[in-house]
Coordinates of C-alpha atoms in Angstrom, one line a residue:
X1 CA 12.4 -19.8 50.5
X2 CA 12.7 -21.1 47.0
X3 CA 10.0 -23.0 45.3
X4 CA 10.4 -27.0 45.4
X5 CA 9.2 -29.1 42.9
X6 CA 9.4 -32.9 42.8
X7 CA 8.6 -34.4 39.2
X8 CA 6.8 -37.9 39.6
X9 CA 7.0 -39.6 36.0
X10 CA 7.7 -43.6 35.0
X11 CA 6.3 -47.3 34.1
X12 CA 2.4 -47.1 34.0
X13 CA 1.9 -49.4 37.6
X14 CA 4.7 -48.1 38.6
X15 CA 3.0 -46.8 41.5
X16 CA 2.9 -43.0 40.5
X17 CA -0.3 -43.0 42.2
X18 CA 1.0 -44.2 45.8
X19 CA 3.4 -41.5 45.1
X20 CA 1.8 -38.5 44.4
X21 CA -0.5 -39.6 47.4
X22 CA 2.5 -39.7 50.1
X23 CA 3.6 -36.7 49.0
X24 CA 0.1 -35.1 49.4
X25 CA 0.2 -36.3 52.9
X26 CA 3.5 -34.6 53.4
X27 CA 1.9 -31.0 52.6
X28 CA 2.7 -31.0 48.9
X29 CA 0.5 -29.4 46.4
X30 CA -0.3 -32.2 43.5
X31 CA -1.4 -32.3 40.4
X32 CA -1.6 -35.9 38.6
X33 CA -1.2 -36.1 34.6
X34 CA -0.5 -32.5 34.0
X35 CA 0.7 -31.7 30.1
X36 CA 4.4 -30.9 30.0
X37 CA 2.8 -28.0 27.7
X38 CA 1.4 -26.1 30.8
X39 CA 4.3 -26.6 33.3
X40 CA 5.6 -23.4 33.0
X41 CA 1.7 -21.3 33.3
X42 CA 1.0 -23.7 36.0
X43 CA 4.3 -23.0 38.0
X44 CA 4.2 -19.4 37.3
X45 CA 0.7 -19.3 38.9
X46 CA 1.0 -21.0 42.0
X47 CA 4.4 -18.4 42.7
X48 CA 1.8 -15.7 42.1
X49 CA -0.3 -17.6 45.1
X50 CA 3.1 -18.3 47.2
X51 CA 3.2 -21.8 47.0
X52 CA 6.1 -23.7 47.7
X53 CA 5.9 -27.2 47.7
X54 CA 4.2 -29.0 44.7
X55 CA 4.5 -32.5 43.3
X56 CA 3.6 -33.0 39.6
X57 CA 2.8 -36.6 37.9
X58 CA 3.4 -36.9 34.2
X59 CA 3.3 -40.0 32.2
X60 CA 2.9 -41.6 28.8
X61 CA -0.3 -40.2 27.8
X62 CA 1.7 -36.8 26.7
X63 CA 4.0 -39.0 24.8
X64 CA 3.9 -36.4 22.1
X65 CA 5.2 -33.4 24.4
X66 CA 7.5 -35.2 26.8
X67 CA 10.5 -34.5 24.8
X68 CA 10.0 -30.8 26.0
X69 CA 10.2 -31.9 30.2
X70 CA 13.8 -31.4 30.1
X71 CA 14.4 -28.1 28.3
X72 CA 11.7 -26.9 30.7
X73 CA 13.2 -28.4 33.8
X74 CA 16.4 -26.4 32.7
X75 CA 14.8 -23.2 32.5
X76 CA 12.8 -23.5 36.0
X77 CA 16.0 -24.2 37.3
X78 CA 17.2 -21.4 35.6
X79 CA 14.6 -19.3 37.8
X80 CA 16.1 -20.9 41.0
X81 CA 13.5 -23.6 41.7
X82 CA 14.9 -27.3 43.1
X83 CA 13.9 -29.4 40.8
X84 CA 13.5 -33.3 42.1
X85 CA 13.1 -35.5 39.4
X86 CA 11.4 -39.1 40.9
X87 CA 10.8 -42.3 38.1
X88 CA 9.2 -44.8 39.7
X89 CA 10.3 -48.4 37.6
X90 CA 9.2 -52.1 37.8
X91 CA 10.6 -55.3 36.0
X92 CA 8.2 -56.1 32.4
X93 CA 7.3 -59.4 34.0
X94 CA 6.0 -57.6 37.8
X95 CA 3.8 -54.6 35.3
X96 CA 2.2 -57.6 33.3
X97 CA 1.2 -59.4 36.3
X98 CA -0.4 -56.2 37.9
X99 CA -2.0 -55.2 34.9
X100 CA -3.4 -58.8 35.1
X101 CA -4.7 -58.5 38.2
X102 CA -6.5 -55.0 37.9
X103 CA -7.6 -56.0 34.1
X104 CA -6.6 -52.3 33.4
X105 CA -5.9 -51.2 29.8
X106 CA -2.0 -50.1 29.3
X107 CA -2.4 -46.2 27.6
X108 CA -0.3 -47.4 24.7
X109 CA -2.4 -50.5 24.2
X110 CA -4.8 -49.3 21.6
X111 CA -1.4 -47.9 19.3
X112 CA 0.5 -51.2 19.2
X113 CA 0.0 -52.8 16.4
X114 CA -0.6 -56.4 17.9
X115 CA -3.7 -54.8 20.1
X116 CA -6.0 -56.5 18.4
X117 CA -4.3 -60.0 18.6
X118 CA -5.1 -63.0 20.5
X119 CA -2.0 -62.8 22.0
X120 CA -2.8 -60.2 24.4
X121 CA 0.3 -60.8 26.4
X122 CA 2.4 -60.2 24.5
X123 CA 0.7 -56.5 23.3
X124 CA 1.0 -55.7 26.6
X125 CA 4.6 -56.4 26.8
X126 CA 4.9 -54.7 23.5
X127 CA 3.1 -51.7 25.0
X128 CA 5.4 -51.7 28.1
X129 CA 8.9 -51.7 26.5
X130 CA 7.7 -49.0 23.9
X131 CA 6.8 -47.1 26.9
X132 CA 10.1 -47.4 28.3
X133 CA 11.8 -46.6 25.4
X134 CA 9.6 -43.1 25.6
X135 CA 10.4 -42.4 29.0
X136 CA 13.8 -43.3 28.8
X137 CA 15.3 -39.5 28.5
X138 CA 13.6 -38.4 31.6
X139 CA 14.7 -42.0 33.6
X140 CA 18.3 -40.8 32.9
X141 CA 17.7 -37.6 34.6
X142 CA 15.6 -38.7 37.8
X143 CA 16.4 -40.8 40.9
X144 CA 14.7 -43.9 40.5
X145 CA 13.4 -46.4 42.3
X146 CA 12.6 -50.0 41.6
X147 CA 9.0 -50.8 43.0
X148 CA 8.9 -54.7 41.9
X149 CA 9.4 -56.3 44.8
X150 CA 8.7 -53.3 47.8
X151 CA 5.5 -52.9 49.3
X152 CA 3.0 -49.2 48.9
X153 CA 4.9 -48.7 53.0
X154 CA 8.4 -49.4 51.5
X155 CA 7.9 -46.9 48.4
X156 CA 6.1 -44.3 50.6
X157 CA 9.2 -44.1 52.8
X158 CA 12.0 -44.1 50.2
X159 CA 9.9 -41.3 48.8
X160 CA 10.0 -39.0 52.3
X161 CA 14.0 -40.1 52.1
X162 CA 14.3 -38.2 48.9
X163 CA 12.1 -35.1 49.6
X164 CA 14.3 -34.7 53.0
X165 CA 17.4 -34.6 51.3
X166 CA 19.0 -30.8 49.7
X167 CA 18.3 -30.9 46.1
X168 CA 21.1 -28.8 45.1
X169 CA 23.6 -31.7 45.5
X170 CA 24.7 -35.5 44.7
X171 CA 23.0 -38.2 46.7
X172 CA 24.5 -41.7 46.8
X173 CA 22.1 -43.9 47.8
X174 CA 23.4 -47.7 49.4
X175 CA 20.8 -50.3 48.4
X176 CA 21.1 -54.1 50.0
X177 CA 19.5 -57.1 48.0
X178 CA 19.3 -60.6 47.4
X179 CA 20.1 -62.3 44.2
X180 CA 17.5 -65.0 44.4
X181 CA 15.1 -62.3 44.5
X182 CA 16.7 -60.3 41.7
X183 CA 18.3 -57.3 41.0
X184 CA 17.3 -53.9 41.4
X185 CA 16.6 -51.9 37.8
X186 CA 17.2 -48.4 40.0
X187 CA 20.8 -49.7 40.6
X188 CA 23.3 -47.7 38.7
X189 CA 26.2 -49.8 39.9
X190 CA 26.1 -53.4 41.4
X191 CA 28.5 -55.4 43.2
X192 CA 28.1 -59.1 44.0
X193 CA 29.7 -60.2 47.0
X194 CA 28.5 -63.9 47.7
X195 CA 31.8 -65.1 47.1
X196 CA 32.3 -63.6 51.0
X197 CA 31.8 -65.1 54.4
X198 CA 28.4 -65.6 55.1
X199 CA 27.0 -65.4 57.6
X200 CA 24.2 -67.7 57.4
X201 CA 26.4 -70.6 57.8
X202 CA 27.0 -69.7 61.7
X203 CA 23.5 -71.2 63.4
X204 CA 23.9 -68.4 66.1
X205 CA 24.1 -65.9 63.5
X206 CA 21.4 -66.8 61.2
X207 CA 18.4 -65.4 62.8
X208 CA 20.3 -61.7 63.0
X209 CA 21.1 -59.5 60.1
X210 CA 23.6 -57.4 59.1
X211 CA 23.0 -54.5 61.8
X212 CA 23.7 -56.6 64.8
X213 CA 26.8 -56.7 66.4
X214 CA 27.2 -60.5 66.9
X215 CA 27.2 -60.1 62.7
X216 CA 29.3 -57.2 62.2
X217 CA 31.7 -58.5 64.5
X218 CA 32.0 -61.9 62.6
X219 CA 32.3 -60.0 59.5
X220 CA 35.1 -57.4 60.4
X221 CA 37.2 -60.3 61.9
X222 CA 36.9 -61.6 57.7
X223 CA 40.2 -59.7 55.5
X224 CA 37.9 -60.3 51.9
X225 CA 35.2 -58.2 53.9
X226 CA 37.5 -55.9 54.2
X227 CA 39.0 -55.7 51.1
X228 CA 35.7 -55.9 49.4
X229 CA 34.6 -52.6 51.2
X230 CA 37.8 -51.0 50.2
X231 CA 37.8 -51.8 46.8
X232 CA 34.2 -50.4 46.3
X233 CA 35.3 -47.8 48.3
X234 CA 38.3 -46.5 46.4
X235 CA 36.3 -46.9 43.0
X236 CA 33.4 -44.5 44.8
X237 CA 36.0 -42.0 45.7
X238 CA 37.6 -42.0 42.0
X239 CA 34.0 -41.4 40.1
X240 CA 31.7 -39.5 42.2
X241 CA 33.2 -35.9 41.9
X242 CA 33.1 -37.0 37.9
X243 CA 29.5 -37.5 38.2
X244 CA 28.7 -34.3 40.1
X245 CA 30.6 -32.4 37.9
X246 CA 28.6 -34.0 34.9
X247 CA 25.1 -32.9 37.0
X248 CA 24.1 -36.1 37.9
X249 CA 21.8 -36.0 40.9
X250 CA 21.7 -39.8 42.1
X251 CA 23.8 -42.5 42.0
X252 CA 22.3 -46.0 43.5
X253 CA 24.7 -48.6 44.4
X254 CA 23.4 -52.2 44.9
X255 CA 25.1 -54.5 47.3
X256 CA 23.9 -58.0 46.9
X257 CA 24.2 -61.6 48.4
X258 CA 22.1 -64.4 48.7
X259 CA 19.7 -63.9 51.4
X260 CA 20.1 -59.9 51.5
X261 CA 20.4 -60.4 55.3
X262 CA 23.4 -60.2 56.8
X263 CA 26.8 -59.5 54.6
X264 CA 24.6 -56.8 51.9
X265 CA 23.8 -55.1 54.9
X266 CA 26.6 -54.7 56.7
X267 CA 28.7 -53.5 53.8
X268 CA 25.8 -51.0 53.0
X269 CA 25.8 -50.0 56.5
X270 CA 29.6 -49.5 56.2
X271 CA 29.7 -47.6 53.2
X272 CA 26.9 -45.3 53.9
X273 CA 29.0 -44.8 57.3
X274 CA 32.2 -43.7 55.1
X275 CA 30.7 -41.7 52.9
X276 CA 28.4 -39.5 54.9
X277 CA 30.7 -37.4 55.5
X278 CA 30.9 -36.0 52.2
X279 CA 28.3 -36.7 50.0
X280 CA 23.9 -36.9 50.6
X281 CA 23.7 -40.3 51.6
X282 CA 21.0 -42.4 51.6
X283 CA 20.8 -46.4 53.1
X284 CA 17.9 -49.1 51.7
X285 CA 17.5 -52.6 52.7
X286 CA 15.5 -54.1 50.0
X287 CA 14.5 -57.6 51.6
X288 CA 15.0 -56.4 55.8
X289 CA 12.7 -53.2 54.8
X290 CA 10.0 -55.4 53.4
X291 CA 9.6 -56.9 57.1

């Protein structure tokens, strides 16, 4: 059985942390804040003690060596280990208020140049988006997921999602939102479809959501549903072998509407439903899955 490796980097309060502890509780072996410098010696030492599982947490405090994670991602590869590459992201606005409510120093905090303004605000903001900008090479290799607005629960599960599926293969993963509580920064592609039916309108129907029959029903009866479905469809079908062929791991589509109750979630339902077939497919309901 080949080694499994799942990489755990992104934002600092992210929640790398929650992370690395759900995947402990799944049986992985974890190591938090390990040097990209001793990846290889570390890997190569737990084969020699037949491990097979491990999760590994790097982050901005090896700013310096991080431009090396790739090459040596390609080269464990190279020795047949599946490689699954997690970034864990959050809006600038949702990191600022958690680092206010913790009081916790950022790690680039004390190298910004406005860290010993008044202002401190707006260092940590400064110390956030040069962060990004850092992380930013291994973000475009890595399934990511937006933890602005899930709960620790939320994040744990997507997490066991990912670990379940093969690792030598594509996943598409079908994300439902709501505008008004903004979009998702893990969505590769995003379609808006509150120009559509809705649902909400229909006092029998408001209470339900997108999963229940009353709702799918009312929806399938609606031709721009239908359409809709078939246009992102047919685009899917067009660009996905593309992206395999280019190595790309994850693609995240984000289906959104107002509420993120009923038509998002029907048309995620839908699509996952068409395109399970063929591709590693994944289905999140960003607002129903916060309960």
């Amino acid at each position: 059985m080949p080694m499994e490796i799942v990489l755990i980097t992104g934002m600092s309060g992210s929640g790398k942390s929650v992370a690395l502890n759900s995947l402990e509780d799944a049986g992985y072996y974890c190591v938090d804040n390990l040097p990209p410098e001793l990846l290889l010696p570390f890997v190569t030492l737990e084969q020699e003690h037949r491990a097979s599982r491990l999760a590994i947490a790097m982050d901005v405090r090896s700013a310096t060596s991080l431009p090396q994670v790739p090459a040596l991602l390609t080269k464990l590869r190279q020795q047949g280990i599946i490689i699954k590459p997690l970034f864990l992201d959050a809006a600038t606005d949702t990191l600022v208020r958690r680092y206010s409510e913790t009081r916790r120093k950022h790690p680039l905090s004390q190298t910004m140049p406005a860290a010993t303004s008044p202002d401190l605000t707006r260092a940590l903001v400064d110390a956030i988006e040069l962060e990004r900008e850092l992380l930013n090479d291994l973000r475009e290799q890595a399934h990511v997921i937006d933890t602005s607005l899930i709960r620790p629960s939320q994040l744990q599960g997507y997490i066991k999602e990912v670990i379940s599926v093969p690792g030598s293969q594509l996943t598409l993963v079908f994300e439902s939102f709501a505008f008004k509580r903004g979009i998702p920064v893990d969505a590769d592609y995003v379609f808006d479809i509150r120009m559509l039916p809705n649902p909400h309108y229909e006092p029998e129907l408001r209470p339900l959501t997108g999963k229940d029959a009353a709702v799918v029903d009312f929806l399938k009866a609606q031709p721009d549903v239908d359409l809709m479905c078939e246009h992102i469809s047919q685009f899917l079908d067009h660009w996905l072998d593309a992206m395999s062929r280019n190595h790309r791991s994850y693609v995240t589509v984000a289906i959104g509407c107002t509420g993120g109750q009923h038509r998002s979630v029907y048309l995620v339902e839908e699509l996952a439903r068409r395109f399970s077939a063929r591709w590693t497919t994944l289905k999140r309901h960003r607002e129903l899955d916060a309960g």
